[in-house]
């Protein structure tokens, strides 16, 4: 038989790569010979299969079209994909097109959205028009596209799809809402609602919640208007009562798919559910309005209170008593001689008041800060602290006033002597707006505001520089010299730290490379990694792909990680520990002994060097137990094949003890503070003479 006639042969089409690529994940693929009007073969397990090899295209299309419930779409599908149209499209130069439609039966509510595509080519060996027709399930994309925009703007906590006809619901959170999965994940709607009621709805509101969420109610309301919503309280997993708004709207009306989104509007309401007073938003709104409408703002002060060790109250006496304490604190503040204009609980055990300065009696304030709370015959002593901000005669946002009062509170040295502090501008230097810092980061990097300092690490037996730690400094054009202890946590909190760490890594590598190229002495430099770095693609890929090229002998760059990276390492992000080792870089476990997972880290991962936290070194002279612990840690590390660095040695006595205890390396002010590059180089070269 001649090849040309064997139209059934597999791969008879000369499919260009593009076509193969397009059809890779499709639900059904049919090869066509348009010139002859027949289907050649199909790759599909389901209803897309052709009946027989050689089935007519038109009869195939007619059969398939029965699954398109919407008449209009069905007709259009037949028109578009009938053999005659395929032929004339091809001849008029239109060799590929597609159409999307609902798919499935409205009776059983089996809902999908499909896209049918056709691609036509002229076969060079048969001289005929051939092509492929393929179907893709685009239900997920379709639903995602249908999701109303407001869902992304607002702070919706949960989104779900209810099929009101079949009374089932599919749930997910908006961050990872994979709508394409929804059909597989559905649960019985009634069971779901009852479970939700049981777990979250306060008893008094259960009946109304039940009624409001009934399928009939939802459908009836959605007949009347586009959106239906109601508000109810729910108790969250922390036992906190929150105000929730439920909103319903049709997602695909034809298939009875209703979208439900819940939003936490506790803050918006301005009220604190626990105390019945204002919450943060409420405080800000009302304070703003009072200050904007008074003749002299400077007659007011903003107070920030918190209860010392409130956590302990919760732990010792239970959450219920904790709640009672918070309520009573609110009531006492509200009724105190300070006569606050506005009292609010802005979060947890943090309270704010707007008071008139003429009522700001500091004896009363002191009395307020020391209270007794009695319940069931038990008495708890409560100590509060209060920061005071005098409102100034210049525009300032209320949340900045709260922040300033809060900063002042941090300056209280001894609450038993004076439990309050008034904000003054010298405190401003310490006032670093975290969000602001994060926003400045990119410019700061490009303008060279960051400088890498090097703190030498000394070989305990020779006294020579053995290595160094890279510590970053921010020379801020307005705020001056910023301590990493301030901006590192701020950048971690806002998620920008990796950008900086990558910068530091590159700087260190180019420093090493430069010296290496010129044949100058170098020592290994260690770089601090933040736990976030393990989740940062560009950081990881730079370390894994570019580090070796850029850092002289790769082994010269080392990495310090702390136990905060435990989770990231456990997830084995990029296999990072072993990859670093393969590159020849040593890995140090930093701040050993400062947290809770130090031993877990040691047990599960291999480190080359252990850095003993400064807090131990500090106590060498004063605490005999510390001396034993240190001796023990060093011995243990050696036994496990690690070397030991002790950090933060400041005195000769500390250094002597560490040397006696066979500590390998010592880092600390006793030898040197972190130095700018030039000074470090000087010290390094002296050490090598
Ligand atoms: P760390 O990694 O534990 O760094 C040691 C800190 O102790 C440094 O503070 C250093 O200046 C200080 N120090 C060293 N010797 C002594 C001493 O004898 N006495 C005292 N009192 N302090 C000593 P620094 O430079 O302020 O850094 C603070 C922390 O900021 C570092 O703690 C590290 O966690 C973080 N950090 C610094 N640079 C970077 C960086 O480039 N990336 C990341 N992710 N974190 C960094
Ligand atoms: Ca470190
Ligand atoms: Ca450290």
PDB file of C-alpha atoms and ligand atoms in Angstrom, residues 451-453 455-456 469-473 481-489 492 497-498 500-505 508 526-531 533 560 562 590-591 611 613-614 617-618 646-651 654 667-674, ligand 1:
ATOM      1  CA  UNK A 451      28.680  50.066  53.402  1.00  0.00           C
ATOM      2  CA  UNK A 452      29.988  46.665  54.258  1.00  0.00           C
ATOM      3  CA  UNK A 453      32.129  46.642  57.409  1.00  0.00           C
ATOM      4  CA  UNK A 455      34.888  42.505  61.851  1.00  0.00           C
ATOM      5  CA  UNK A 456      38.046  40.426  62.187  1.00  0.00           C
ATOM      6  CA  UNK A 469      32.351  38.746  59.322  1.00  0.00           C
ATOM      7  CA  UNK A 470      30.656  41.118  56.895  1.00  0.00           C
ATOM      8  CA  UNK A 471      28.320  43.466  58.771  1.00  0.00           C
ATOM      9  CA  UNK A 472      26.335  45.975  56.831  1.00  0.00           C
ATOM     10  CA  UNK A 473      25.983  49.663  57.754  1.00  0.00           C
ATOM     11  CA  UNK A 481      24.414  56.153  60.818  1.00  0.00           C
ATOM     12  CA  UNK A 482      21.741  53.486  61.272  1.00  0.00           C
ATOM     13  CA  UNK A 483      22.382  50.352  63.252  1.00  0.00           C
ATOM     14  CA  UNK A 484      21.570  47.063  61.567  1.00  0.00           C
ATOM     15  CA  UNK A 485      19.822  46.132  64.788  1.00  0.00           C
ATOM     16  CA  UNK A 486      17.210  48.724  63.709  1.00  0.00           C
ATOM     17  CA  UNK A 487      16.920  48.347  59.967  1.00  0.00           C
ATOM     18  CA  UNK A 488      17.530  44.608  59.542  1.00  0.00           C
ATOM     19  CA  UNK A 489      14.395  43.679  61.507  1.00  0.00           C
ATOM     20  CA  UNK A 492      12.762  41.499  57.418  1.00  0.00           C
ATOM     21  CA  UNK A 497      15.927  41.944  53.367  1.00  0.00           C
ATOM     22  CA  UNK A 498      17.048  39.646  50.575  1.00  0.00           C
ATOM     23  CA  UNK A 500      20.142  43.878  50.774  1.00  0.00           C
ATOM     24  CA  UNK A 501      21.699  40.519  51.550  1.00  0.00           C
ATOM     25  CA  UNK A 502      22.309  39.931  47.875  1.00  0.00           C
ATOM     26  CA  UNK A 503      23.977  43.313  47.660  1.00  0.00           C
ATOM     27  CA  UNK A 504      26.215  42.494  50.635  1.00  0.00           C
ATOM     28  CA  UNK A 505      27.070  39.118  49.142  1.00  0.00           C
ATOM     29  CA  UNK A 508      31.992  40.799  49.668  1.00  0.00           C
ATOM     30  CA  UNK A 526      31.284  35.246  56.308  1.00  0.00           C
ATOM     31  CA  UNK A 527      27.988  36.705  55.163  1.00  0.00           C
ATOM     32  CA  UNK A 528      24.828  36.773  57.286  1.00  0.00           C
ATOM     33  CA  UNK A 529      21.844  35.120  55.655  1.00  0.00           C
ATOM     34  CA  UNK A 530      18.324  35.865  56.746  1.00  0.00           C
ATOM     35  CA  UNK A 531      15.720  33.102  56.756  1.00  0.00           C
ATOM     36  CA  UNK A 533      16.877  34.576  51.667  1.00  0.00           C
ATOM     37  CA  UNK A 560      26.169  32.451  58.757  1.00  0.00           C
ATOM     38  CA  UNK A 562      20.652  31.341  62.596  1.00  0.00           C
ATOM     39  CA  UNK A 590      25.213  31.789  64.289  1.00  0.00           C
ATOM     40  CA  UNK A 591      23.986  32.895  67.716  1.00  0.00           C
ATOM     41  CA  UNK A 611      29.323  30.631  66.722  1.00  0.00           C
ATOM     42  CA  UNK A 613      26.142  33.634  71.171  1.00  0.00           C
ATOM     43  CA  UNK A 614      27.465  36.743  72.885  1.00  0.00           C
ATOM     44  CA  UNK A 617      30.608  35.361  76.630  1.00  0.00           C
ATOM     45  CA  UNK A 618      29.160  38.296  78.556  1.00  0.00           C
ATOM     46  CA  UNK A 646      33.066  32.924  70.424  1.00  0.00           C
ATOM     47  CA  UNK A 647      31.424  36.253  69.687  1.00  0.00           C
ATOM     48  CA  UNK A 648      31.409  39.506  71.590  1.00  0.00           C
ATOM     49  CA  UNK A 649      34.561  39.125  73.670  1.00  0.00           C
ATOM     50  CA  UNK A 650      35.330  42.511  75.189  1.00  0.00           C
ATOM     51  CA  UNK A 651      37.715  41.881  78.062  1.00  0.00           C
ATOM     52  CA  UNK A 654      36.945  36.664  78.666  1.00  0.00           C
ATOM     53  CA  UNK A 667      35.555  37.780  67.647  1.00  0.00           C
ATOM     54  CA  UNK A 668      34.806  40.893  69.629  1.00  0.00           C
ATOM     55  CA  UNK A 669      35.619  44.454  70.533  1.00  0.00           C
ATOM     56  CA  UNK A 670      38.584  43.229  72.558  1.00  0.00           C
ATOM     57  CA  UNK A 671      40.355  42.702  69.249  1.00  0.00           C
ATOM     58  CA  UNK A 672      38.447  44.998  66.979  1.00  0.00           C
ATOM     59  CA  UNK A 673      35.107  46.556  66.193  1.00  0.00           C
ATOM     60  CA  UNK A 674      33.682  46.017  62.703  1.00  0.00           C
TER      61      UNK A 674
HETATM   62  P1  LIG B   1      25.264  39.162  64.486  1.00  0.00           P
HETATM   63  O1  LIG B   1      25.322  38.387  63.221  1.00  0.00           O
HETATM   64  O2  LIG B   1      25.169  38.363  65.741  1.00  0.00           O
HETATM   65  O3  LIG B   1      26.536  40.083  64.454  1.00  0.00           O
HETATM   66  C1  LIG B   1      27.300  40.391  65.544  1.00  0.00           C
HETATM   67  C2  LIG B   1      26.930  41.715  66.114  1.00  0.00           C
HETATM   68  O4  LIG B   1      27.620  41.920  67.347  1.00  0.00           O
HETATM   69  C3  LIG B   1      27.346  42.902  65.258  1.00  0.00           C
HETATM   70  O5  LIG B   1      26.385  43.915  65.486  1.00  0.00           O
HETATM   71  C4  LIG B   1      28.667  43.312  65.860  1.00  0.00           C
HETATM   72  O6  LIG B   1      28.989  44.644  65.595  1.00  0.00           O
HETATM   73  C5  LIG B   1      28.391  43.084  67.324  1.00  0.00           C
HETATM   74  N1  LIG B   1      29.611  42.840  68.103  1.00  0.00           N
HETATM   75  C6  LIG B   1      30.730  42.214  67.704  1.00  0.00           C
HETATM   76  N2  LIG B   1      31.604  42.164  68.718  1.00  0.00           N
HETATM   77  C7  LIG B   1      31.034  42.755  69.777  1.00  0.00           C
HETATM   78  C8  LIG B   1      31.463  43.012  71.137  1.00  0.00           C
HETATM   79  O7  LIG B   1      32.545  42.688  71.582  1.00  0.00           O
HETATM   80  N3  LIG B   1      30.584  43.653  71.940  1.00  0.00           N
HETATM   81  C9  LIG B   1      29.359  44.049  71.506  1.00  0.00           C
HETATM   82  N4  LIG B   1      28.562  44.709  72.358  1.00  0.00           N
HETATM   83  N5  LIG B   1      28.927  43.828  70.246  1.00  0.00           N
HETATM   84  C10 LIG B   1      29.772  43.184  69.389  1.00  0.00           C
HETATM   85  P2  LIG B   1      25.770  44.689  64.300  1.00  0.00           P
HETATM   86  O8  LIG B   1      26.789  44.942  63.259  1.00  0.00           O
HETATM   87  O9  LIG B   1      25.045  45.830  64.892  1.00  0.00           O
HETATM   88  O10 LIG B   1      24.749  43.667  63.682  1.00  0.00           O
HETATM   89  C11 LIG B   1      23.631  43.286  64.390  1.00  0.00           C
HETATM   90  C12 LIG B   1      22.951  42.156  63.690  1.00  0.00           C
HETATM   91  O11 LIG B   1      22.435  42.583  62.438  1.00  0.00           O
HETATM   92  C13 LIG B   1      23.867  41.008  63.354  1.00  0.00           C
HETATM   93  O12 LIG B   1      24.035  40.192  64.448  1.00  0.00           O
HETATM   94  C14 LIG B   1      23.131  40.352  62.230  1.00  0.00           C
HETATM   95  O13 LIG B   1      22.131  39.519  62.765  1.00  0.00           O
HETATM   96  C15 LIG B   1      22.448  41.497  61.549  1.00  0.00           C
HETATM   97  N6  LIG B   1      23.197  41.853  60.330  1.00  0.00           N
HETATM   98  C16 LIG B   1      24.262  42.661  60.172  1.00  0.00           C
HETATM   99  N7  LIG B   1      24.626  42.726  58.867  1.00  0.00           N
HETATM  100  C17 LIG B   1      23.764  41.934  58.194  1.00  0.00           C
HETATM  101  C18 LIG B   1      23.584  41.578  56.798  1.00  0.00           C
HETATM  102  O14 LIG B   1      24.338  41.971  55.910  1.00  0.00           O
HETATM  103  N8  LIG B   1      22.551  40.742  56.498  1.00  0.00           N
HETATM  104  C19 LIG B   1      21.713  40.248  57.451  1.00  0.00           C
HETATM  105  N9  LIG B   1      20.723  39.448  57.088  1.00  0.00           N
HETATM  106  N10 LIG B   1      21.849  40.551  58.746  1.00  0.00           N
HETATM  107  C20 LIG B   1      22.871  41.372  59.130  1.00  0.00           C
END
